[in-house]
Amino acid sequence: MTDYARLLPLAQEAVDLAHDLMRTLQPGALTFKGERDMASEVDYAIERAVREHLAAKAPDIAFLGEEYGSSGDTSTLTWALDPVDGTVNFVHGSPLCGISLGLIHDTDAVLGVIDLPFLGTRYHATRGHGAYANNRRIQASRVTDLRDAVVAIGDYAVGTGASRKNAERLAITEQLTRHVQRIRMHGSAAIDLAWLAHGRIDAFIMLSNKPWDTVAGVVVAREAGALVVDFDGTPHSVHSVATIGGNDLLLPPVLTLVQRSLERAAPG
């Protein structure tokens, strides 16, 4: 098995650069990428800095960023960066935002660093080496009953097809209100997956999967003992449709709830 830990110091260096930019720069002008979908000047500044740093230190590894797309041969190793995960939160002055840098081997998450500059926490993991918050080992929640579970859900959809997509999300939300202790929407997939790893939430449901949003968090969550899967229960990869996580005992009822909700929300 390849030891990806040799690349962790480089990933940490890159995230250090991003951390400093996020802490010191103002959001600046906003670029609207679609209906209610935006990027700040900081998104672009961080992505440029991280891309340039990694290209100089590891030119053979491809790069995929949310703002500037992909470069290099993405068929083997690829960095995946969300320069500001939770841009809307960041623009509004909410601390619930961060930097997510992951490494993909073929289609699987193998290394991740998530930095939350305004919460003072950095998470990291490499496959086979455990998950850490500020260099202290962490473990996912062992809650086993939905009635005791705090479940985070991803943002509702905007743009093309939002009504259909949100019918599904609302159906899931309605079922969660009947069966779980509390529902949370943090507005950042990186935070949700990191907090799943840290035991601050017990399960996570997001009906989407963008590699820059999920790669780092998936490996952190898995190394902390959580399972992360697609909506049909197959192991999560960059090709998954959804991103759903929990421990081995809580995940089955969560998946059942999601699948039944999607069936109810289906047209006709």
mmCIF file of C-alpha atoms in Angstrom:
data_model
loop_
_atom_site.group_PDB
_atom_site.id
_atom_site.type_symbol
_atom_site.label_atom_id
_atom_site.label_comp_id
_atom_site.label_asym_id
_atom_site.label_seq_id
_atom_site.Cartn_x
_atom_site.Cartn_y
_atom_site.Cartn_z
ATOM 1 C CA MET A 1 0.000 0.000 0.000
ATOM 2 C CA THR A 2 1.347 3.420 -0.929
ATOM 3 C CA ASP A 3 2.300 5.579 2.053
ATOM 4 C CA TYR A 4 0.697 8.914 1.261
ATOM 5 C CA ALA A 5 1.911 10.368 4.557
ATOM 6 C CA ARG A 6 5.103 11.500 2.815
ATOM 7 C CA LEU A 7 2.982 14.155 1.089
ATOM 8 C CA LEU A 8 1.331 15.421 4.282
ATOM 9 C CA PRO A 9 4.049 18.005 5.123
ATOM 10 C CA LEU A 10 3.670 19.501 1.651
ATOM 11 C CA ALA A 11 -0.115 19.644 2.021
ATOM 12 C CA GLN A 12 0.298 21.320 5.412
ATOM 13 C CA GLU A 13 2.629 23.937 3.879
ATOM 14 C CA ALA A 14 0.091 24.730 1.199
ATOM 15 C CA VAL A 15 -2.720 25.051 3.731
ATOM 16 C CA ASP A 16 -0.510 27.323 5.868
ATOM 17 C CA LEU A 17 -0.392 29.724 2.910
ATOM 18 C CA ALA A 18 -4.159 29.515 2.511
ATOM 19 C CA HIS A 19 -4.732 30.041 6.234
ATOM 20 C CA ASP A 20 -2.714 33.272 6.259
ATOM 21 C CA LEU A 21 -4.562 34.652 3.235
ATOM 22 C CA MET A 22 -7.966 33.806 4.653
ATOM 23 C CA ARG A 23 -7.131 35.408 7.991
ATOM 24 C CA THR A 24 -5.708 38.617 6.537
ATOM 25 C CA LEU A 25 -7.655 39.401 3.354
ATOM 26 C CA GLN A 26 -11.144 40.838 3.072
ATOM 27 C CA PRO A 27 -13.610 39.007 0.795
ATOM 28 C CA GLY A 28 -13.426 41.804 -1.787
ATOM 29 C CA ALA A 29 -15.509 41.842 -4.949
ATOM 30 C CA LEU A 30 -17.789 38.881 -5.590
ATOM 31 C CA THR A 31 -17.921 36.928 -8.836
ATOM 32 C CA PHE A 32 -21.289 35.306 -9.462
ATOM 33 C CA LYS A 33 -20.901 31.871 -11.052
ATOM 34 C CA GLY A 34 -24.630 31.148 -11.197
ATOM 35 C CA GLU A 35 -27.842 31.915 -9.404
ATOM 36 C CA ARG A 36 -26.901 32.629 -5.767
ATOM 37 C CA ASP A 37 -23.508 30.934 -6.319
ATOM 38 C CA MET A 38 -20.493 33.164 -5.773
ATOM 39 C CA ALA A 39 -16.755 33.306 -5.279
ATOM 40 C CA SER A 40 -14.857 36.013 -3.434
ATOM 41 C CA GLU A 41 -11.481 37.521 -4.313
ATOM 42 C CA VAL A 42 -10.067 35.415 -1.478
ATOM 43 C CA ASP A 43 -11.267 32.193 -3.149
ATOM 44 C CA TYR A 44 -9.226 33.053 -6.231
ATOM 45 C CA ALA A 45 -6.181 34.323 -4.303
ATOM 46 C CA ILE A 46 -5.957 31.166 -2.199
ATOM 47 C CA GLU A 47 -6.399 28.849 -5.150
ATOM 48 C CA ARG A 48 -3.659 30.607 -7.114
ATOM 49 C CA ALA A 49 -1.239 30.494 -4.168
ATOM 50 C CA VAL A 50 -1.877 26.836 -3.350
ATOM 51 C CA ARG A 51 -1.790 25.742 -6.984
ATOM 52 C CA GLU A 52 1.528 27.498 -7.581
ATOM 53 C CA HIS A 53 3.081 26.127 -4.385
ATOM 54 C CA LEU A 54 2.112 22.527 -5.076
ATOM 55 C CA ALA A 55 3.090 22.744 -8.738
ATOM 56 C CA ALA A 56 6.570 23.938 -7.747
ATOM 57 C CA LYS A 57 7.077 21.267 -5.078
ATOM 58 C CA ALA A 58 5.271 18.302 -6.684
ATOM 59 C CA PRO A 59 4.951 18.963 -10.429
ATOM 60 C CA ASP A 60 3.961 15.369 -11.236
ATOM 61 C CA ILE A 61 0.731 15.575 -9.203
ATOM 62 C CA ALA A 62 -2.318 16.980 -10.991
ATOM 63 C CA PHE A 63 -4.508 19.667 -9.488
ATOM 64 C CA LEU A 64 -8.270 20.228 -9.346
ATOM 65 C CA GLY A 65 -9.575 23.460 -7.882
ATOM 66 C CA GLU A 66 -13.098 24.756 -7.548
ATOM 67 C CA GLU A 67 -12.370 28.103 -9.200
ATOM 68 C CA TYR A 68 -9.811 27.376 -11.946
ATOM 69 C CA GLY A 69 -10.523 23.730 -12.795
ATOM 70 C CA SER A 70 -8.018 20.975 -13.452
ATOM 71 C CA SER A 71 -4.453 20.820 -14.695
ATOM 72 C CA GLY A 72 -2.103 17.901 -15.267
ATOM 73 C CA ASP A 73 -2.818 14.194 -15.659
ATOM 74 C CA THR A 74 -5.691 13.460 -13.283
ATOM 75 C CA SER A 75 -5.625 9.694 -13.921
ATOM 76 C CA THR A 76 -3.358 8.894 -10.944
ATOM 77 C CA LEU A 77 -2.689 11.431 -8.154
ATOM 78 C CA THR A 78 -4.626 14.693 -7.999
ATOM 79 C CA TRP A 79 -4.845 17.423 -5.389
ATOM 80 C CA ALA A 80 -8.415 18.680 -4.848
ATOM 81 C CA LEU A 81 -8.851 22.132 -3.318
ATOM 82 C CA ASP A 82 -11.786 24.151 -2.113
ATOM 83 C CA PRO A 83 -10.040 27.439 -1.304
ATOM 84 C CA VAL A 84 -12.940 28.739 0.792
ATOM 85 C CA ASP A 85 -15.460 26.089 1.703
ATOM 86 C CA GLY A 86 -18.453 28.049 2.921
ATOM 87 C CA THR A 87 -17.947 31.197 0.843
ATOM 88 C CA VAL A 88 -21.362 32.606 1.747
ATOM 89 C CA ASN A 89 -20.521 32.159 5.437
ATOM 90 C CA PHE A 90 -17.113 33.797 4.922
ATOM 91 C CA VAL A 91 -18.602 36.788 3.099
ATOM 92 C CA HIS A 92 -21.117 37.259 5.919
ATOM 93 C CA GLY A 93 -18.469 37.099 8.634
ATOM 94 C CA SER A 94 -19.441 33.674 9.936
ATOM 95 C CA PRO A 95 -16.571 31.551 11.302
ATOM 96 C CA LEU A 96 -18.108 28.436 9.732
ATOM 97 C CA CYS A 97 -15.787 28.325 6.734
ATOM 98 C CA GLY A 98 -12.414 26.841 5.919
ATOM 99 C CA ILE A 99 -9.867 25.465 3.490
ATOM 100 C CA SER A 100 -10.167 21.900 2.226
ATOM 101 C CA LEU A 101 -7.194 20.244 0.499
ATOM 102 C CA GLY A 102 -7.383 16.570 -0.369
ATOM 103 C CA LEU A 103 -5.453 14.068 -2.430
ATOM 104 C CA ILE A 104 -7.140 11.618 -4.812
ATOM 105 C CA HIS A 105 -5.544 8.371 -5.970
ATOM 106 C CA ASP A 106 -7.478 7.149 -9.000
ATOM 107 C CA THR A 107 -10.997 7.789 -7.627
ATOM 108 C CA ASP A 108 -10.431 7.481 -3.873
ATOM 109 C CA ALA A 109 -9.612 9.983 -1.120
ATOM 110 C CA VAL A 110 -6.245 9.167 0.461
ATOM 111 C CA LEU A 111 -5.101 12.352 2.247
ATOM 112 C CA GLY A 112 -6.853 15.395 3.617
ATOM 113 C CA VAL A 113 -6.169 18.647 5.438
ATOM 114 C CA ILE A 114 -9.061 20.852 6.581
ATOM 115 C CA ASP A 115 -8.208 24.164 8.202
ATOM 116 C CA LEU A 116 -10.810 26.271 10.017
ATOM 117 C CA PRO A 117 -8.944 29.574 10.481
ATOM 118 C CA PHE A 118 -11.641 31.336 12.517
ATOM 119 C CA LEU A 119 -12.259 28.345 14.797
ATOM 120 C CA GLY A 120 -8.599 27.588 15.514
ATOM 121 C CA THR A 121 -8.750 23.975 14.397
ATOM 122 C CA ARG A 122 -6.928 22.004 11.727
ATOM 123 C CA TYR A 123 -7.850 18.446 10.831
ATOM 124 C CA HIS A 124 -5.653 16.042 8.908
ATOM 125 C CA ALA A 125 -5.553 12.396 7.925
ATOM 126 C CA THR A 126 -3.780 10.059 5.563
ATOM 127 C CA ARG A 127 -5.027 6.601 4.697
ATOM 128 C CA GLY A 128 -3.947 4.091 7.313
ATOM 129 C CA HIS A 129 -2.627 6.642 9.820
ATOM 130 C CA GLY A 130 -5.681 7.862 11.735
ATOM 131 C CA ALA A 131 -7.371 11.258 11.920
ATOM 132 C CA TYR A 132 -6.261 14.247 13.962
ATOM 133 C CA ALA A 133 -7.533 17.632 15.158
ATOM 134 C CA ASN A 134 -4.685 19.983 16.073
ATOM 135 C CA ASN A 135 -2.432 16.891 16.105
ATOM 136 C CA ARG A 136 -4.567 15.029 18.647
ATOM 137 C CA ARG A 137 -6.152 11.772 17.510
ATOM 138 C CA ILE A 138 -9.929 11.874 17.104
ATOM 139 C CA GLN A 139 -12.694 9.302 16.808
ATOM 140 C CA ALA A 140 -16.162 9.429 15.306
ATOM 141 C CA SER A 141 -19.295 9.245 17.446
ATOM 142 C CA ARG A 142 -20.552 5.869 18.629
ATOM 143 C CA VAL A 143 -24.200 6.954 18.911
ATOM 144 C CA THR A 144 -26.337 4.065 17.659
ATOM 145 C CA ASP A 145 -29.943 5.283 17.951
ATOM 146 C CA LEU A 146 -31.363 7.870 15.549
ATOM 147 C CA ARG A 147 -33.326 9.415 18.433
ATOM 148 C CA ASP A 148 -30.018 10.363 20.055
ATOM 149 C CA ALA A 149 -28.336 11.574 16.871
ATOM 150 C CA VAL A 150 -27.421 15.057 15.712
ATOM 151 C CA VAL A 151 -27.508 14.919 11.906
ATOM 152 C CA ALA A 152 -26.063 17.586 9.614
ATOM 153 C CA ILE A 153 -27.465 18.127 6.137
ATOM 154 C CA GLY A 154 -25.963 19.873 3.129
ATOM 155 C CA ASP A 155 -27.214 23.152 1.724
ATOM 156 C CA TYR A 156 -30.411 23.323 -0.277
ATOM 157 C CA ALA A 157 -29.928 23.627 -4.023
ATOM 158 C CA VAL A 158 -29.880 26.828 -6.057
ATOM 159 C CA GLY A 159 -29.896 27.411 -9.803
ATOM 160 C CA THR A 160 -31.134 25.087 -12.535
ATOM 161 C CA GLY A 161 -33.309 22.249 -11.271
ATOM 162 C CA ALA A 162 -33.383 23.609 -7.723
ATOM 163 C CA SER A 163 -37.108 22.948 -7.214
ATOM 164 C CA ARG A 164 -36.798 19.239 -8.014
ATOM 165 C CA LYS A 165 -33.596 18.848 -5.988
ATOM 166 C CA ASN A 166 -35.054 20.674 -3.020
ATOM 167 C CA ALA A 167 -38.155 18.493 -3.040
ATOM 168 C CA GLU A 168 -35.775 15.628 -2.251
ATOM 169 C CA ARG A 169 -33.930 17.606 0.407
ATOM 170 C CA LEU A 170 -37.154 18.749 2.024
ATOM 171 C CA ALA A 171 -38.465 15.191 2.078
ATOM 172 C CA ILE A 172 -35.321 14.068 3.900
ATOM 173 C CA THR A 173 -35.506 17.003 6.297
ATOM 174 C CA GLU A 174 -39.131 16.226 7.105
ATOM 175 C CA GLN A 175 -38.283 12.624 7.947
ATOM 176 C CA LEU A 176 -35.296 13.678 10.029
ATOM 177 C CA THR A 177 -37.526 15.932 12.138
ATOM 178 C CA ARG A 178 -39.552 12.841 13.065
ATOM 179 C CA HIS A 179 -36.657 10.566 13.976
ATOM 180 C CA VAL A 180 -33.485 12.374 15.118
ATOM 181 C CA GLN A 181 -32.548 14.481 18.119
ATOM 182 C CA ARG A 182 -31.505 17.567 16.139
ATOM 183 C CA ILE A 183 -30.770 18.688 12.563
ATOM 184 C CA ARG A 184 -27.928 21.051 11.685
ATOM 185 C CA MET A 185 -27.010 22.902 8.474
ATOM 186 C CA HIS A 186 -23.540 24.424 8.696
ATOM 187 C CA GLY A 187 -23.089 25.476 5.065
ATOM 188 C CA SER A 188 -19.723 23.735 4.656
ATOM 189 C CA ALA A 189 -19.192 20.123 3.640
ATOM 190 C CA ALA A 190 -15.628 20.254 4.969
ATOM 191 C CA ILE A 191 -16.868 21.249 8.422
ATOM 192 C CA ASP A 192 -19.589 18.614 8.358
ATOM 193 C CA LEU A 193 -17.158 15.817 7.506
ATOM 194 C CA ALA A 194 -14.521 17.064 9.953
ATOM 195 C CA TRP A 195 -17.107 17.288 12.723
ATOM 196 C CA LEU A 196 -18.378 13.827 11.820
ATOM 197 C CA ALA A 197 -14.811 12.646 12.388
ATOM 198 C CA HIS A 198 -14.579 14.594 15.654
ATOM 199 C CA GLY A 199 -17.873 13.280 17.048
ATOM 200 C CA ARG A 200 -19.481 16.728 17.049
ATOM 201 C CA ILE A 201 -22.219 15.404 14.800
ATOM 202 C CA ASP A 202 -23.321 11.805 14.493
ATOM 203 C CA ALA A 203 -24.260 11.600 10.817
ATOM 204 C CA PHE A 204 -24.090 13.689 7.655
ATOM 205 C CA ILE A 205 -26.303 13.750 4.547
ATOM 206 C CA MET A 206 -25.450 15.697 1.403
ATOM 207 C CA LEU A 207 -27.145 14.969 -1.923
ATOM 208 C CA SER A 208 -24.177 16.100 -3.979
ATOM 209 C CA ASN A 209 -20.498 15.365 -4.367
ATOM 210 C CA LYS A 210 -17.885 17.767 -5.679
ATOM 211 C CA PRO A 211 -14.337 16.451 -5.126
ATOM 212 C CA TRP A 212 -13.043 19.782 -3.830
ATOM 213 C CA ASP A 213 -15.815 19.760 -1.197
ATOM 214 C CA THR A 214 -15.504 16.166 -0.049
ATOM 215 C CA VAL A 215 -12.111 14.538 -0.703
ATOM 216 C CA ALA A 216 -10.301 15.862 2.358
ATOM 217 C CA GLY A 217 -13.275 15.351 4.650
ATOM 218 C CA VAL A 218 -13.959 11.819 3.468
ATOM 219 C CA VAL A 219 -10.499 10.561 4.387
ATOM 220 C CA VAL A 220 -10.561 12.424 7.721
ATOM 221 C CA ALA A 221 -13.951 10.913 8.584
ATOM 222 C CA ARG A 222 -12.961 7.403 7.516
ATOM 223 C CA GLU A 223 -9.706 7.488 9.451
ATOM 224 C CA ALA A 224 -11.708 8.510 12.535
ATOM 225 C CA GLY A 225 -13.853 5.393 12.168
ATOM 226 C CA ALA A 226 -16.853 6.705 10.237
ATOM 227 C CA LEU A 227 -18.224 5.144 7.080
ATOM 228 C CA VAL A 228 -18.855 7.425 4.099
ATOM 229 C CA VAL A 229 -20.993 6.111 1.236
ATOM 230 C CA ASP A 230 -23.141 7.028 -1.744
ATOM 231 C CA PHE A 231 -26.942 7.087 -1.407
ATOM 232 C CA ASP A 232 -27.128 3.400 -2.421
ATOM 233 C CA GLY A 233 -24.660 2.351 0.279
ATOM 234 C CA THR A 234 -21.671 1.773 -1.988
ATOM 235 C CA PRO A 235 -18.328 3.189 -0.786
ATOM 236 C CA HIS A 236 -17.930 6.881 -1.534
ATOM 237 C CA SER A 237 -15.640 7.908 -4.397
ATOM 238 C CA VAL A 238 -15.215 10.942 -6.620
ATOM 239 C CA HIS A 239 -17.920 9.481 -8.872
ATOM 240 C CA SER A 240 -20.549 9.193 -6.118
ATOM 241 C CA VAL A 241 -23.811 11.108 -6.421
ATOM 242 C CA ALA A 242 -24.287 11.763 -2.701
ATOM 243 C CA THR A 243 -22.103 11.942 0.410
ATOM 244 C CA ILE A 244 -23.564 10.227 3.468
ATOM 245 C CA GLY A 245 -21.647 9.356 6.618
ATOM 246 C CA GLY A 246 -22.026 7.824 10.068
ATOM 247 C CA ASN A 247 -20.707 5.006 12.186
ATOM 248 C CA ASP A 248 -21.323 1.377 11.250
ATOM 249 C CA LEU A 249 -24.440 1.043 13.444
ATOM 250 C CA LEU A 250 -26.056 4.427 12.762
ATOM 251 C CA LEU A 251 -25.449 4.548 9.017
ATOM 252 C CA PRO A 252 -27.918 1.770 8.027
ATOM 253 C CA PRO A 253 -31.012 3.541 9.476
ATOM 254 C CA VAL A 254 -29.800 6.855 8.056
ATOM 255 C CA LEU A 255 -29.493 5.300 4.600
ATOM 256 C CA THR A 256 -32.937 3.733 4.905
ATOM 257 C CA LEU A 257 -34.395 7.126 5.837
ATOM 258 C CA VAL A 258 -32.698 8.788 2.863
ATOM 259 C CA GLN A 259 -33.759 6.127 0.373
ATOM 260 C CA ARG A 260 -37.399 6.128 1.530
ATOM 261 C CA SER A 261 -37.497 9.934 1.439
ATOM 262 C CA LEU A 262 -36.183 9.965 -2.123
ATOM 263 C CA GLU A 263 -38.803 7.432 -3.147
ATOM 264 C CA ARG A 264 -41.564 9.626 -1.660
ATOM 265 C CA ALA A 265 -40.204 12.718 -3.396
ATOM 266 C CA ALA A 266 -39.960 11.049 -6.822
ATOM 267 C CA PRO A 267 -42.322 12.521 -9.442
ATOM 268 C CA GLY A 268 -45.457 10.517 -10.160
#
